[in-house]
Amino acid sequence: MCLDSTFPFTSDINRTHLMWRLVEPTRQQDDFGPTEWVSVSWSKSPFMEEEESCILLDGSNGSRIVAHVPLPDTSVGKIQYKAKLGTTNGAFPFTYPDADTANYYELSIPYRAPFGSGIMALLMFAFIATMVWGGLGFTLKAMFDDEGEVIGLPDDQSHFIDEEDV
């Protein structure tokens, strides 16, 4: 969030914070909606002022404040969030979004599978290619072998095969 440098916001987590909750459907739920969301409690993340400045809508420089939501990479569901910005004297708290427009904003997080590393992908490709092309090569070699041995037949049993069968 970008604020004017002279704006008297407080960093007290009780007055200035980002409230968020992660609502995750279970595998048994087909219709996951507001009736299930009510039971999920809200968490608070503090806003921290960053060193870099930002540009306000009027073109002047402002201070950037950021709140981080600690979620693991494997999270799936929806993040619902709302912010409260308090002043140093506590007289004028600002809420985001406005109470007139919505109670909270929502961000959907789709399923994200980990893809692994590039080295492991190359090793897996090499292993699969070796098995496929090696098996094909072995099969072709056995098919075009001119000695006439039967694959899978023990050597001491080969005298039972007539030369006419080969």
mmCIF file with all atom_site columns, C-alpha atoms in Angstrom:
data_model
loop_
_atom_site.group_PDB
_atom_site.id
_atom_site.type_symbol
_atom_site.label_atom_id
_atom_site.label_alt_id
_atom_site.label_comp_id
_atom_site.label_asym_id
_atom_site.label_entity_id
_atom_site.label_seq_id
_atom_site.pdbx_PDB_ins_code
_atom_site.Cartn_x
_atom_site.Cartn_y
_atom_site.Cartn_z
_atom_site.occupancy
_atom_site.B_iso_or_equiv
_atom_site.pdbx_formal_charge
_atom_site.auth_seq_id
_atom_site.auth_comp_id
_atom_site.auth_asym_id
_atom_site.auth_atom_id
_atom_site.pdbx_PDB_model_num
ATOM 1   C CA . MET A 1 1   ? 0.000   0.000   0.000   1.00 0.00 ? 1   MET A CA 1
ATOM 2   C CA . CYS A 1 2   ? 1.350   3.433   -0.871  1.00 0.00 ? 2   CYS A CA 1
ATOM 3   C CA . LEU A 1 3   ? 0.791   6.223   1.670   1.00 0.00 ? 3   LEU A CA 1
ATOM 4   C CA . ASP A 1 4   ? 1.767   9.858   1.772   1.00 0.00 ? 4   ASP A CA 1
ATOM 5   C CA . SER A 1 5   ? 4.989   10.329  3.739   1.00 0.00 ? 5   SER A CA 1
ATOM 6   C CA . THR A 1 6   ? 3.237   12.675  6.179   1.00 0.00 ? 6   THR A CA 1
ATOM 7   C CA . PHE A 1 7   ? 0.318   10.313  6.883   1.00 0.00 ? 7   PHE A CA 1
ATOM 8   C CA . PRO A 1 8   ? 0.365   9.536   10.633  1.00 0.00 ? 8   PRO A CA 1
ATOM 9   C CA . PHE A 1 9   ? -0.217  5.763   10.544  1.00 0.00 ? 9   PHE A CA 1
ATOM 10  C CA . THR A 1 10  ? 0.744   3.580   13.457  1.00 0.00 ? 10  THR A CA 1
ATOM 11  C CA . SER A 1 11  ? 2.532   0.242   13.236  1.00 0.00 ? 11  SER A CA 1
ATOM 12  C CA . ASP A 1 12  ? 0.630   -1.131  16.249  1.00 0.00 ? 12  ASP A CA 1
ATOM 13  C CA . ILE A 1 13  ? -0.867  -4.465  15.113  1.00 0.00 ? 13  ILE A CA 1
ATOM 14  C CA . ASN A 1 14  ? -4.048  -3.781  17.091  1.00 0.00 ? 14  ASN A CA 1
ATOM 15  C CA . ARG A 1 15  ? -4.748  -0.668  14.981  1.00 0.00 ? 15  ARG A CA 1
ATOM 16  C CA . THR A 1 16  ? -2.986  -1.340  11.661  1.00 0.00 ? 16  THR A CA 1
ATOM 17  C CA . HIS A 1 17  ? -3.080  -4.854  10.243  1.00 0.00 ? 17  HIS A CA 1
ATOM 18  C CA . LEU A 1 18  ? -4.109  -7.101  7.393   1.00 0.00 ? 18  LEU A CA 1
ATOM 19  C CA . MET A 1 19  ? -6.777  -9.587  8.428   1.00 0.00 ? 19  MET A CA 1
ATOM 20  C CA . TRP A 1 20  ? -6.852  -12.735 6.327   1.00 0.00 ? 20  TRP A CA 1
ATOM 21  C CA . ARG A 1 21  ? -8.101  -16.274 6.358   1.00 0.00 ? 21  ARG A CA 1
ATOM 22  C CA . LEU A 1 22  ? -7.514  -19.222 4.082   1.00 0.00 ? 22  LEU A CA 1
ATOM 23  C CA . VAL A 1 23  ? -10.639 -21.183 3.316   1.00 0.00 ? 23  VAL A CA 1
ATOM 24  C CA . GLU A 1 24  ? -9.835  -24.641 1.993   1.00 0.00 ? 24  GLU A CA 1
ATOM 25  C CA . PRO A 1 25  ? -12.452 -27.055 0.685   1.00 0.00 ? 25  PRO A CA 1
ATOM 26  C CA . THR A 1 26  ? -12.084 -30.675 1.685   1.00 0.00 ? 26  THR A CA 1
ATOM 27  C CA . ARG A 1 27  ? -12.294 -33.480 -0.857  1.00 0.00 ? 27  ARG A CA 1
ATOM 28  C CA . GLN A 1 28  ? -15.822 -34.354 0.263   1.00 0.00 ? 28  GLN A CA 1
ATOM 29  C CA . GLN A 1 29  ? -17.240 -30.858 -0.328  1.00 0.00 ? 29  GLN A CA 1
ATOM 30  C CA . ASP A 1 30  ? -18.823 -30.138 -3.677  1.00 0.00 ? 30  ASP A CA 1
ATOM 31  C CA . ASP A 1 31  ? -20.541 -26.906 -2.681  1.00 0.00 ? 31  ASP A CA 1
ATOM 32  C CA . PHE A 1 32  ? -18.046 -24.941 -0.616  1.00 0.00 ? 32  PHE A CA 1
ATOM 33  C CA . GLY A 1 33  ? -19.495 -21.559 0.245   1.00 0.00 ? 33  GLY A CA 1
ATOM 34  C CA . PRO A 1 34  ? -20.121 -18.900 2.886   1.00 0.00 ? 34  PRO A CA 1
ATOM 35  C CA . THR A 1 35  ? -21.757 -21.298 5.332   1.00 0.00 ? 35  THR A CA 1
ATOM 36  C CA . GLU A 1 36  ? -18.454 -23.179 5.664   1.00 0.00 ? 36  GLU A CA 1
ATOM 37  C CA . TRP A 1 37  ? -16.371 -19.978 5.696   1.00 0.00 ? 37  TRP A CA 1
ATOM 38  C CA . VAL A 1 38  ? -17.994 -18.681 8.869   1.00 0.00 ? 38  VAL A CA 1
ATOM 39  C CA . SER A 1 39  ? -16.169 -21.235 11.015  1.00 0.00 ? 39  SER A CA 1
ATOM 40  C CA . VAL A 1 40  ? -12.701 -20.223 9.718   1.00 0.00 ? 40  VAL A CA 1
ATOM 41  C CA . SER A 1 41  ? -11.049 -17.713 12.038  1.00 0.00 ? 41  SER A CA 1
ATOM 42  C CA . TRP A 1 42  ? -9.278  -14.551 10.885  1.00 0.00 ? 42  TRP A CA 1
ATOM 43  C CA . SER A 1 43  ? -5.519  -14.078 11.340  1.00 0.00 ? 43  SER A CA 1
ATOM 44  C CA . LYS A 1 44  ? -3.625  -10.800 11.545  1.00 0.00 ? 44  LYS A CA 1
ATOM 45  C CA . SER A 1 45  ? -0.429  -9.821  9.758   1.00 0.00 ? 45  SER A CA 1
ATOM 46  C CA . PRO A 1 46  ? 1.351   -6.578  10.646  1.00 0.00 ? 46  PRO A CA 1
ATOM 47  C CA . PHE A 1 47  ? 2.176   -3.907  8.090   1.00 0.00 ? 47  PHE A CA 1
ATOM 48  C CA . MET A 1 48  ? 5.865   -3.067  7.760   1.00 0.00 ? 48  MET A CA 1
ATOM 49  C CA . GLU A 1 49  ? 7.299   0.036   6.146   1.00 0.00 ? 49  GLU A CA 1
ATOM 50  C CA . GLU A 1 50  ? 9.756   -0.695  3.350   1.00 0.00 ? 50  GLU A CA 1
ATOM 51  C CA . GLU A 1 51  ? 12.802  1.386   2.478   1.00 0.00 ? 51  GLU A CA 1
ATOM 52  C CA . GLU A 1 52  ? 11.826  1.962   -1.138  1.00 0.00 ? 52  GLU A CA 1
ATOM 53  C CA . SER A 1 53  ? 9.400   4.709   -1.979  1.00 0.00 ? 53  SER A CA 1
ATOM 54  C CA . CYS A 1 54  ? 6.360   4.536   -4.217  1.00 0.00 ? 54  CYS A CA 1
ATOM 55  C CA . ILE A 1 55  ? 4.583   7.011   -6.454  1.00 0.00 ? 55  ILE A CA 1
ATOM 56  C CA . LEU A 1 56  ? 1.169   8.292   -5.406  1.00 0.00 ? 56  LEU A CA 1
ATOM 57  C CA . LEU A 1 57  ? -1.649  9.069   -7.826  1.00 0.00 ? 57  LEU A CA 1
ATOM 58  C CA . ASP A 1 58  ? -0.777  12.777  -7.804  1.00 0.00 ? 58  ASP A CA 1
ATOM 59  C CA . GLY A 1 59  ? 2.826   11.970  -8.843  1.00 0.00 ? 59  GLY A CA 1
ATOM 60  C CA . SER A 1 60  ? 4.500   12.655  -5.492  1.00 0.00 ? 60  SER A CA 1
ATOM 61  C CA . ASN A 1 61  ? 6.608   10.156  -3.563  1.00 0.00 ? 61  ASN A CA 1
ATOM 62  C CA . GLY A 1 62  ? 5.068   8.111   -0.801  1.00 0.00 ? 62  GLY A CA 1
ATOM 63  C CA . SER A 1 63  ? 5.944   5.417   1.718   1.00 0.00 ? 63  SER A CA 1
ATOM 64  C CA . ARG A 1 64  ? 5.251   1.784   0.914   1.00 0.00 ? 64  ARG A CA 1
ATOM 65  C CA . ILE A 1 65  ? 3.841   -0.476  3.617   1.00 0.00 ? 65  ILE A CA 1
ATOM 66  C CA . VAL A 1 66  ? 3.566   -4.223  3.078   1.00 0.00 ? 66  VAL A CA 1
ATOM 67  C CA . ALA A 1 67  ? 1.947   -7.098  4.972   1.00 0.00 ? 67  ALA A CA 1
ATOM 68  C CA . HIS A 1 68  ? 2.993   -10.684 4.288   1.00 0.00 ? 68  HIS A CA 1
ATOM 69  C CA . VAL A 1 69  ? 0.610   -13.639 4.468   1.00 0.00 ? 69  VAL A CA 1
ATOM 70  C CA . PRO A 1 70  ? 2.521   -16.768 5.571   1.00 0.00 ? 70  PRO A CA 1
ATOM 71  C CA . LEU A 1 71  ? 1.127   -19.521 3.338   1.00 0.00 ? 71  LEU A CA 1
ATOM 72  C CA . PRO A 1 72  ? 2.861   -22.723 2.264   1.00 0.00 ? 72  PRO A CA 1
ATOM 73  C CA . ASP A 1 73  ? 3.365   -23.329 -1.460  1.00 0.00 ? 73  ASP A CA 1
ATOM 74  C CA . THR A 1 74  ? 0.932   -26.240 -1.414  1.00 0.00 ? 74  THR A CA 1
ATOM 75  C CA . SER A 1 75  ? -2.061  -24.188 -0.249  1.00 0.00 ? 75  SER A CA 1
ATOM 76  C CA . VAL A 1 76  ? -5.260  -24.497 -2.259  1.00 0.00 ? 76  VAL A CA 1
ATOM 77  C CA . GLY A 1 77  ? -8.461  -22.549 -1.744  1.00 0.00 ? 77  GLY A CA 1
ATOM 78  C CA . LYS A 1 78  ? -9.357  -18.907 -1.333  1.00 0.00 ? 78  LYS A CA 1
ATOM 79  C CA . ILE A 1 79  ? -7.704  -16.151 0.657   1.00 0.00 ? 79  ILE A CA 1
ATOM 80  C CA . GLN A 1 80  ? -10.139 -13.636 2.031   1.00 0.00 ? 80  GLN A CA 1
ATOM 81  C CA . TYR A 1 81  ? -8.545  -10.421 3.215   1.00 0.00 ? 81  TYR A CA 1
ATOM 82  C CA . LYS A 1 82  ? -9.317  -6.973  4.538   1.00 0.00 ? 82  LYS A CA 1
ATOM 83  C CA . ALA A 1 83  ? -7.081  -4.261  5.918   1.00 0.00 ? 83  ALA A CA 1
ATOM 84  C CA . LYS A 1 84  ? -7.340  -1.764  8.715   1.00 0.00 ? 84  LYS A CA 1
ATOM 85  C CA . LEU A 1 85  ? -5.123  1.295   8.848   1.00 0.00 ? 85  LEU A CA 1
ATOM 86  C CA . GLY A 1 86  ? -5.015  3.195   12.112  1.00 0.00 ? 86  GLY A CA 1
ATOM 87  C CA . THR A 1 87  ? -3.572  6.596   12.875  1.00 0.00 ? 87  THR A CA 1
ATOM 88  C CA . THR A 1 88  ? -1.210  7.449   15.715  1.00 0.00 ? 88  THR A CA 1
ATOM 89  C CA . ASN A 1 89  ? -3.948  9.122   17.755  1.00 0.00 ? 89  ASN A CA 1
ATOM 90  C CA . GLY A 1 90  ? -6.445  6.330   16.991  1.00 0.00 ? 90  GLY A CA 1
ATOM 91  C CA . ALA A 1 91  ? -9.190  8.725   15.950  1.00 0.00 ? 91  ALA A CA 1
ATOM 92  C CA . PHE A 1 92  ? -9.644  7.794   12.292  1.00 0.00 ? 92  PHE A CA 1
ATOM 93  C CA . PRO A 1 93  ? -9.241  4.108   11.406  1.00 0.00 ? 93  PRO A CA 1
ATOM 94  C CA . PHE A 1 94  ? -9.485  3.385   7.693   1.00 0.00 ? 94  PHE A CA 1
ATOM 95  C CA . THR A 1 95  ? -10.847 0.063   6.472   1.00 0.00 ? 95  THR A CA 1
ATOM 96  C CA . TYR A 1 96  ? -10.196 -1.568  3.132   1.00 0.00 ? 96  TYR A CA 1
ATOM 97  C CA . PRO A 1 97  ? -12.484 -2.430  1.448   1.00 0.00 ? 97  PRO A CA 1
ATOM 98  C CA . ASP A 1 98  ? -15.065 0.118   2.459   1.00 0.00 ? 98  ASP A CA 1
ATOM 99  C CA . ALA A 1 99  ? -17.915 -1.259  4.531   1.00 0.00 ? 99  ALA A CA 1
ATOM 100 C CA . ASP A 1 100 ? -20.295 0.025   1.844   1.00 0.00 ? 100 ASP A CA 1
ATOM 101 C CA . THR A 1 101 ? -18.773 -1.997  -1.006  1.00 0.00 ? 101 THR A CA 1
ATOM 102 C CA . ALA A 1 102 ? -17.809 -5.354  0.533   1.00 0.00 ? 102 ALA A CA 1
ATOM 103 C CA . ASN A 1 103 ? -16.801 -7.051  3.764   1.00 0.00 ? 103 ASN A CA 1
ATOM 104 C CA . TYR A 1 104 ? -13.594 -8.512  2.316   1.00 0.00 ? 104 TYR A CA 1
ATOM 105 C CA . TYR A 1 105 ? -11.796 -9.211  -0.919  1.00 0.00 ? 105 TYR A CA 1
ATOM 106 C CA . GLU A 1 106 ? -11.143 -12.712 -2.160  1.00 0.00 ? 106 GLU A CA 1
ATOM 107 C CA . LEU A 1 107 ? -8.213  -14.224 -4.028  1.00 0.00 ? 107 LEU A CA 1
ATOM 108 C CA . SER A 1 108 ? -8.484  -17.755 -5.471  1.00 0.00 ? 108 SER A CA 1
ATOM 109 C CA . ILE A 1 109 ? -5.457  -20.035 -5.280  1.00 0.00 ? 109 ILE A CA 1
ATOM 110 C CA . PRO A 1 110 ? -5.616  -22.943 -7.749  1.00 0.00 ? 110 PRO A CA 1
ATOM 111 C CA . TYR A 1 111 ? -3.842  -26.255 -7.231  1.00 0.00 ? 111 TYR A CA 1
ATOM 112 C CA . ARG A 1 112 ? -0.129  -25.859 -7.889  1.00 0.00 ? 112 ARG A CA 1
ATOM 113 C CA . ALA A 1 113 ? 1.856   -29.067 -8.124  1.00 0.00 ? 113 ALA A CA 1
ATOM 114 C CA . PRO A 1 114 ? 5.586   -28.869 -7.500  1.00 0.00 ? 114 PRO A CA 1
ATOM 115 C CA . PHE A 1 115 ? 7.462   -29.521 -10.708 1.00 0.00 ? 115 PHE A CA 1
ATOM 116 C CA . GLY A 1 116 ? 10.782  -30.606 -9.209  1.00 0.00 ? 116 GLY A CA 1
ATOM 117 C CA . SER A 1 117 ? 14.194  -29.669 -10.456 1.00 0.00 ? 117 SER A CA 1
ATOM 118 C CA . GLY A 1 118 ? 15.549  -29.591 -13.983 1.00 0.00 ? 118 GLY A CA 1
ATOM 119 C CA . ILE A 1 119 ? 18.283  -32.108 -13.211 1.00 0.00 ? 119 ILE A CA 1
ATOM 120 C CA . MET A 1 120 ? 15.791  -34.693 -11.968 1.00 0.00 ? 120 MET A CA 1
ATOM 121 C CA . ALA A 1 121 ? 13.640  -34.121 -15.069 1.00 0.00 ? 121 ALA A CA 1
ATOM 122 C CA . LEU A 1 122 ? 16.644  -34.798 -17.316 1.00 0.00 ? 122 LEU A CA 1
ATOM 123 C CA . LEU A 1 123 ? 17.571  -37.917 -15.341 1.00 0.00 ? 123 LEU A CA 1
ATOM 124 C CA . MET A 1 124 ? 14.001  -39.202 -15.582 1.00 0.00 ? 124 MET A CA 1
ATOM 125 C CA . PHE A 1 125 ? 13.943  -38.533 -19.335 1.00 0.00 ? 125 PHE A CA 1
ATOM 126 C CA . ALA A 1 126 ? 17.280  -40.340 -19.792 1.00 0.00 ? 126 ALA A CA 1
ATOM 127 C CA . PHE A 1 127 ? 16.064  -43.340 -17.771 1.00 0.00 ? 127 PHE A CA 1
ATOM 128 C CA . ILE A 1 128 ? 12.779  -43.627 -19.675 1.00 0.00 ? 128 ILE A CA 1
ATOM 129 C CA . ALA A 1 129 ? 14.484  -43.148 -23.049 1.00 0.00 ? 129 ALA A CA 1
ATOM 130 C CA . THR A 1 130 ? 17.048  -45.830 -22.167 1.00 0.00 ? 130 THR A CA 1
ATOM 131 C CA . MET A 1 131 ? 14.354  -48.307 -21.175 1.00 0.00 ? 131 MET A CA 1
ATOM 132 C CA . VAL A 1 132 ? 12.173  -47.643 -24.231 1.00 0.00 ? 132 VAL A CA 1
ATOM 133 C CA . TRP A 1 133 ? 14.896  -47.510 -26.875 1.00 0.00 ? 133 TRP A CA 1
ATOM 134 C CA . GLY A 1 134 ? 16.934  -50.234 -25.181 1.00 0.00 ? 134 GLY A CA 1
ATOM 135 C CA . GLY A 1 135 ? 13.925  -52.546 -25.113 1.00 0.00 ? 135 GLY A CA 1
ATOM 136 C CA . LEU A 1 136 ? 13.183  -51.775 -28.738 1.00 0.00 ? 136 LEU A CA 1
ATOM 137 C CA . GLY A 1 137 ? 16.802  -52.447 -29.704 1.00 0.00 ? 137 GLY A CA 1
ATOM 138 C CA . PHE A 1 138 ? 16.860  -55.748 -27.823 1.00 0.00 ? 138 PHE A CA 1
ATOM 139 C CA . THR A 1 139 ? 13.595  -56.822 -29.471 1.00 0.00 ? 139 THR A CA 1
ATOM 140 C CA . LEU A 1 140 ? 14.792  -55.922 -32.965 1.00 0.00 ? 140 LEU A CA 1
ATOM 141 C CA . LYS A 1 141 ? 18.089  -57.729 -32.387 1.00 0.00 ? 141 LYS A CA 1
ATOM 142 C CA . ALA A 1 142 ? 16.232  -60.858 -31.284 1.00 0.00 ? 142 ALA A CA 1
ATOM 143 C CA . MET A 1 143 ? 13.855  -60.674 -34.261 1.00 0.00 ? 143 MET A CA 1
ATOM 144 C CA . PHE A 1 144 ? 16.582  -60.384 -36.867 1.00 0.00 ? 144 PHE A CA 1
ATOM 145 C CA . ASP A 1 145 ? 18.980  -62.902 -35.307 1.00 0.00 ? 145 ASP A CA 1
ATOM 146 C CA . ASP A 1 146 ? 20.059  -65.400 -37.977 1.00 0.00 ? 146 ASP A CA 1
ATOM 147 C CA . GLU A 1 147 ? 21.251  -68.116 -35.597 1.00 0.00 ? 147 GLU A CA 1
ATOM 148 C CA . GLY A 1 148 ? 17.694  -69.340 -35.037 1.00 0.00 ? 148 GLY A CA 1
ATOM 149 C CA . GLU A 1 149 ? 17.690  -69.620 -31.271 1.00 0.00 ? 149 GLU A CA 1
ATOM 150 C CA . VAL A 1 150 ? 14.315  -69.451 -29.579 1.00 0.00 ? 150 VAL A CA 1
ATOM 151 C CA . ILE A 1 151 ? 14.189  -66.708 -26.989 1.00 0.00 ? 151 ILE A CA 1
ATOM 152 C CA . GLY A 1 152 ? 13.355  -68.037 -23.546 1.00 0.00 ? 152 GLY A CA 1
ATOM 153 C CA . LEU A 1 153 ? 14.087  -71.678 -24.380 1.00 0.00 ? 153 LEU A CA 1
ATOM 154 C CA . PRO A 1 154 ? 16.947  -73.207 -22.358 1.00 0.00 ? 154 PRO A CA 1
ATOM 155 C CA . ASP A 1 155 ? 20.042  -74.197 -24.335 1.00 0.00 ? 155 ASP A CA 1
ATOM 156 C CA . ASP A 1 156 ? 19.821  -77.887 -23.504 1.00 0.00 ? 156 ASP A CA 1
ATOM 157 C CA . GLN A 1 157 ? 16.276  -78.061 -24.966 1.00 0.00 ? 157 GLN A CA 1
ATOM 158 C CA . SER A 1 158 ? 17.200  -76.655 -28.361 1.00 0.00 ? 158 SER A CA 1
ATOM 159 C CA . HIS A 1 159 ? 17.682  -80.123 -29.920 1.00 0.00 ? 159 HIS A CA 1
ATOM 160 C CA . PHE A 1 160 ? 13.880  -80.649 -29.709 1.00 0.00 ? 160 PHE A CA 1
ATOM 161 C CA . ILE A 1 161 ? 13.320  -77.974 -32.337 1.00 0.00 ? 161 ILE A CA 1
ATOM 162 C CA . ASP A 1 162 ? 13.179  -79.247 -35.876 1.00 0.00 ? 162 ASP A CA 1
ATOM 163 C CA . GLU A 1 163 ? 15.162  -77.375 -38.428 1.00 0.00 ? 163 GLU A CA 1
ATOM 164 C CA . GLU A 1 164 ? 12.004  -77.118 -40.483 1.00 0.00 ? 164 GLU A CA 1
ATOM 165 C CA . ASP A 1 165 ? 10.337  -75.050 -37.701 1.00 0.00 ? 165 ASP A CA 1
ATOM 166 C CA . VAL A 1 166 ? 13.099  -72.485 -37.784 1.00 0.00 ? 166 VAL A CA 1
#
